[in-house]
Short mmCIF file of C-alpha atoms in Angstrom, two decimals:
data_model
loop_
_atom_site.label_atom_id
_atom_site.label_comp_id
_atom_site.label_asym_id
_atom_site.label_seq_id
_atom_site.Cartn_x
_atom_site.Cartn_y
_atom_site.Cartn_z
CA SER A 1 49.26 101.46 74.56
CA SER A 2 45.98 101.97 72.71
CA GLU A 3 46.98 104.04 69.67
CA LEU A 4 47.69 103.27 66.06
CA THR A 5 49.08 106.12 63.97
CA GLN A 6 48.56 106.48 60.23
CA ASP A 7 49.48 109.27 57.82
CA PRO A 8 46.31 111.25 57.07
CA ALA A 9 46.69 111.28 53.31
CA VAL A 10 48.81 110.01 50.45
CA SER A 11 48.57 110.42 46.70
CA VAL A 12 49.85 108.22 43.90
CA ALA A 13 49.73 108.18 40.12
CA LEU A 14 47.78 105.50 38.31
CA GLY A 15 49.87 102.36 37.87
CA GLN A 16 52.48 103.35 40.41
CA THR A 17 53.20 101.80 43.81
CA VAL A 18 52.14 103.28 47.14
CA ARG A 19 52.95 102.26 50.71
CA MET A 20 50.92 103.23 53.75
CA THR A 21 52.15 102.70 57.29
CA CYS A 22 50.60 102.09 60.70
CA GLN A 23 52.58 102.50 63.91
CA GLY A 24 51.83 101.51 67.46
CA ASP A 25 53.27 99.65 70.43
CA SER A 26 50.63 96.96 70.21
CA LEU A 27 51.94 95.92 66.79
CA ARG A 28 54.85 94.30 68.59
CA SER A 29 52.29 91.90 70.09
CA TYR A 30 49.67 91.60 67.32
CA TYR A 31 49.67 91.74 63.55
CA ALA A 32 47.65 94.54 62.00
CA SER A 33 44.75 94.08 59.65
CA TRP A 34 43.83 96.57 56.94
CA TYR A 35 40.48 97.78 55.63
CA GLN A 36 39.43 99.73 52.55
CA GLN A 37 36.44 102.04 52.84
CA LYS A 38 34.83 103.89 49.97
CA PRO A 39 32.33 106.73 50.53
CA GLY A 40 28.99 105.54 51.83
CA GLN A 41 30.14 101.94 52.16
CA ALA A 42 31.17 99.64 54.97
CA PRO A 43 34.86 98.85 55.40
CA VAL A 44 36.17 95.83 53.51
CA LEU A 45 38.99 93.60 54.76
CA VAL A 46 42.05 93.94 52.53
CA LEU A 47 44.86 92.26 54.42
CA TYR A 48 45.39 90.46 57.71
CA GLY A 49 47.99 88.47 59.57
CA ARG A 50 51.39 88.09 57.98
CA ASN A 51 50.39 89.18 54.49
CA LYS A 52 47.14 87.20 54.15
CA ARG A 53 44.53 88.34 51.66
CA PRO A 54 40.86 87.41 51.86
CA SER A 55 39.45 85.46 48.97
CA GLY A 56 38.98 87.69 45.93
CA MET A 57 41.33 90.46 47.05
CA PRO A 58 43.80 91.27 44.24
CA ASP A 59 47.42 90.34 44.82
CA ARG A 60 48.50 93.91 44.18
CA PHE A 61 47.75 94.40 47.90
CA SER A 62 50.56 93.19 50.17
CA GLY A 63 51.78 93.78 53.68
CA LEU A 64 54.86 93.83 55.86
CA SER A 65 55.36 94.03 59.57
CA PHE A 66 58.48 94.93 61.53
CA GLY A 67 58.75 96.04 65.12
CA ASN A 68 56.00 98.50 65.90
CA THR A 69 55.19 99.26 62.26
CA ALA A 70 52.92 97.60 59.73
CA SER A 71 52.69 98.63 56.12
CA LEU A 72 50.23 98.12 53.31
CA THR A 73 51.61 98.32 49.76
CA ILE A 74 49.53 98.57 46.61
CA THR A 75 51.54 97.70 43.53
CA GLY A 76 50.19 98.99 40.23
CA VAL A 77 47.50 101.22 41.74
CA GLN A 78 44.15 101.21 39.98
CA ALA A 79 41.59 104.00 39.96
CA GLU A 80 39.22 101.87 42.04
CA ASP A 81 41.82 101.73 44.84
CA GLU A 82 41.05 105.36 45.74
CA ALA A 83 39.56 105.08 49.23
CA ASP A 84 40.25 105.47 52.92
CA TYR A 85 42.43 102.77 54.45
CA TYR A 86 42.35 101.85 58.14
CA CYS A 87 44.65 99.62 60.14
CA ASN A 88 43.41 97.73 63.17
CA SER A 89 44.73 95.53 65.92
CA ARG A 90 44.28 94.77 69.60
CA ASP A 91 45.88 96.95 72.27
CA THR A 92 48.78 95.76 74.42
CA SER A 93 46.37 94.30 76.99
CA GLY A 94 44.75 92.22 74.27
CA ASN A 95 41.28 93.10 75.53
CA HIS A 96 40.50 96.20 73.51
CA VAL A 97 40.31 96.86 69.80
CA VAL A 98 42.19 99.79 68.27
CA PHE A 99 41.91 101.46 64.89
CA GLY A 100 44.28 103.85 63.21
CA GLY A 101 42.96 107.24 62.18
CA GLY A 102 42.91 106.24 58.51
CA THR A 103 44.82 107.22 55.39
CA LYS A 104 43.01 108.84 52.48
CA LEU A 105 44.47 107.50 49.25
CA THR A 106 44.09 109.71 46.21
CA VAL A 107 44.84 108.26 42.79
CA GLN B 1 28.56 82.61 54.38
CA VAL B 2 27.97 84.71 57.47
CA GLN B 3 26.17 88.00 56.96
CA LEU B 4 25.45 90.80 59.42
CA GLN B 5 22.58 93.29 59.24
CA GLU B 6 22.12 96.27 61.55
CA SER B 7 18.76 97.71 62.45
CA GLY B 8 18.13 100.88 64.37
CA PRO B 9 15.70 103.73 65.02
CA GLY B 10 17.25 106.29 62.66
CA LEU B 11 16.54 109.15 65.05
CA VAL B 12 16.96 109.41 68.82
CA LYS B 13 16.28 112.39 71.06
CA PRO B 14 19.06 113.84 73.22
CA SER B 15 19.39 112.28 76.69
CA GLN B 16 17.58 109.14 75.57
CA THR B 17 19.00 105.67 74.96
CA LEU B 18 20.17 104.58 71.50
CA SER B 19 19.50 100.93 70.71
CA VAL B 20 20.77 99.12 67.63
CA THR B 21 20.65 95.43 66.83
CA CYS B 22 22.78 93.24 64.59
CA THR B 23 21.16 90.14 63.12
CA VAL B 24 23.56 87.39 62.13
CA SER B 25 22.69 84.92 59.39
CA GLY B 26 24.64 81.99 58.01
CA GLY B 27 26.24 81.09 61.32
CA SER B 28 25.61 81.01 65.05
CA ILE B 29 26.80 83.84 67.30
CA SER B 30 27.47 81.28 70.02
CA SER B 31 30.02 79.47 67.85
CA GLY B 32 33.30 79.58 69.72
CA GLY B 33 36.20 81.83 68.92
CA PHE B 34 34.47 84.95 67.62
CA TYR B 35 34.00 88.47 68.96
CA TRP B 36 30.90 90.40 67.96
CA ASN B 37 31.76 94.08 67.75
CA TRP B 38 30.14 97.47 67.46
CA ILE B 39 32.07 100.19 65.66
CA ARG B 40 30.86 103.65 64.76
CA GLN B 41 31.87 106.37 62.37
CA LEU B 42 31.02 109.97 63.12
CA PRO B 43 30.30 112.12 60.06
CA GLY B 44 33.51 112.67 58.10
CA LYS B 45 35.61 110.89 60.73
CA GLY B 46 37.40 107.60 61.16
CA LEU B 47 36.34 104.31 62.68
CA GLU B 48 35.76 104.26 66.44
CA TRP B 49 35.56 100.99 68.33
CA ILE B 50 32.71 100.83 70.86
CA GLY B 51 32.96 97.32 72.29
CA TYR B 52 32.32 93.64 71.81
CA VAL B 53 30.64 90.60 73.23
CA SER B 54 32.50 87.33 72.82
CA SER B 55 30.79 84.13 71.78
CA SER B 56 31.06 83.06 75.41
CA GLY B 57 29.30 86.23 76.58
CA ASN B 58 32.19 88.33 77.88
CA THR B 59 32.07 92.04 77.11
CA TYR B 60 34.72 94.75 76.73
CA TYR B 61 34.22 98.41 75.95
CA SER B 62 36.17 101.41 74.78
CA PRO B 63 37.29 103.35 77.86
CA SER B 64 35.71 106.50 76.44
CA LEU B 65 32.25 104.89 76.11
CA ARG B 66 32.33 102.30 78.91
CA SER B 67 30.16 104.35 81.25
CA ARG B 68 27.31 104.63 78.72
CA ALA B 69 27.53 101.52 76.51
CA SER B 70 26.10 98.06 77.01
CA ILE B 71 26.35 95.14 74.58
CA SER B 72 24.28 92.00 74.91
CA MET B 73 23.58 88.91 72.87
CA ASP B 74 20.37 86.98 72.21
CA THR B 75 21.39 83.51 71.12
CA SER B 76 17.81 82.43 70.44
CA ALA B 77 17.41 85.22 67.88
CA ASN B 78 21.05 85.05 66.75
CA GLN B 79 21.42 88.76 67.43
CA PHE B 80 23.58 91.08 69.46
CA SER B 81 22.67 94.58 70.48
CA LEU B 82 24.17 97.88 71.59
CA ARG B 83 22.55 100.28 74.02
CA LEU B 84 24.11 103.70 74.44
CA ARG B 85 22.65 105.80 77.24
CA SER B 86 22.33 109.57 77.62
CA VAL B 87 23.08 110.37 73.99
CA THR B 88 23.95 113.78 72.62
CA ALA B 89 24.40 115.14 69.12
CA ALA B 90 28.02 113.98 69.34
CA ASP B 91 26.75 110.39 69.15
CA THR B 92 25.30 110.94 65.68
CA ALA B 93 27.10 108.37 63.56
CA VAL B 94 26.87 105.35 61.31
CA TYR B 95 26.92 102.29 63.58
CA PHE B 96 28.51 99.13 62.16
CA CYS B 97 28.48 95.63 63.54
CA ALA B 98 31.31 93.29 62.61
CA ARG B 99 32.64 89.86 63.51
CA GLU B 100 36.21 89.64 64.74
CA GLU B 101 38.34 86.56 64.74
CA ILE B 102 41.81 86.11 66.23
CA ARG B 103 44.20 83.36 65.22
CA SER B 104 47.79 82.60 65.89
CA GLU B 105 50.33 80.27 64.37
CA THR B 106 53.36 78.66 65.91
CA ALA B 107 56.04 81.21 66.79
CA GLU B 108 53.96 84.04 65.30
CA ARG B 109 52.08 86.94 66.80
CA PRO B 110 48.30 86.59 67.00
CA TYR B 111 46.40 88.23 64.17
CA PRO B 112 42.93 89.69 64.62
CA TRP B 113 40.68 90.74 61.79
CA PHE B 114 37.13 91.95 61.13
CA ASP B 115 35.09 90.11 58.54
CA PRO B 116 32.25 90.34 57.72
CA TRP B 117 30.81 93.78 58.42
CA GLY B 118 27.23 94.92 58.32
CA GLN B 119 26.35 97.71 55.91
CA GLY B 120 25.91 100.17 58.78
CA THR B 121 22.95 102.07 60.11
CA LEU B 122 22.83 105.85 60.51
CA VAL B 123 21.56 107.05 63.86
CA ALA B 124 21.01 110.76 64.28
CA VAL B 125 20.57 112.36 67.69
CA SER B 126 18.32 115.38 67.47
CA SER B 127 15.29 116.88 69.14
#
């Protein structure tokens, strides 16, 4: 399978917790990674592997993976977290890259 | 610290070939274990994977673009490039280059990720 499905949009109040999900058959074979993209900017890696954060990424970003679903949770959402979030993985063949359609987070 | 920088023409005429190049600094593109990718974003849309060249020179493409896309690497210049043939207005997009790495740990699924990314270059297709 070559599809990753994300909810198009989610909203959250400042300081609250939000969870975004990503579903796809290939997530049974590969972990998802997550990217934050703000308008006019390149995507930035937020989370990868089994809940790994790149250096400098706040620990309010965390992830879980179970079956064909990966989730990104932001605990204590800040105003600067408003952005589009994309999940990514490889497809079931392992040869092709797949992206989810993105979730627009409104704070 | 590896950095990527795209360069492109800005404007391409319909039916012509779009060419964009990604210059890599801070590391060699022939270092093993990496995949050098092209990803685009149409105006107001999500990320669309185009294809990659591995550090060993293998290429894979999105099925939807395979017939028109070609990715190559120039190890002497530490660059990799995308050529997209027979473009139309529907190919107007910001084109990003990004390095992908895949790792796996004992008894765990492999985990791929993209880092770093270039800042992107806008290519418009118009007469």
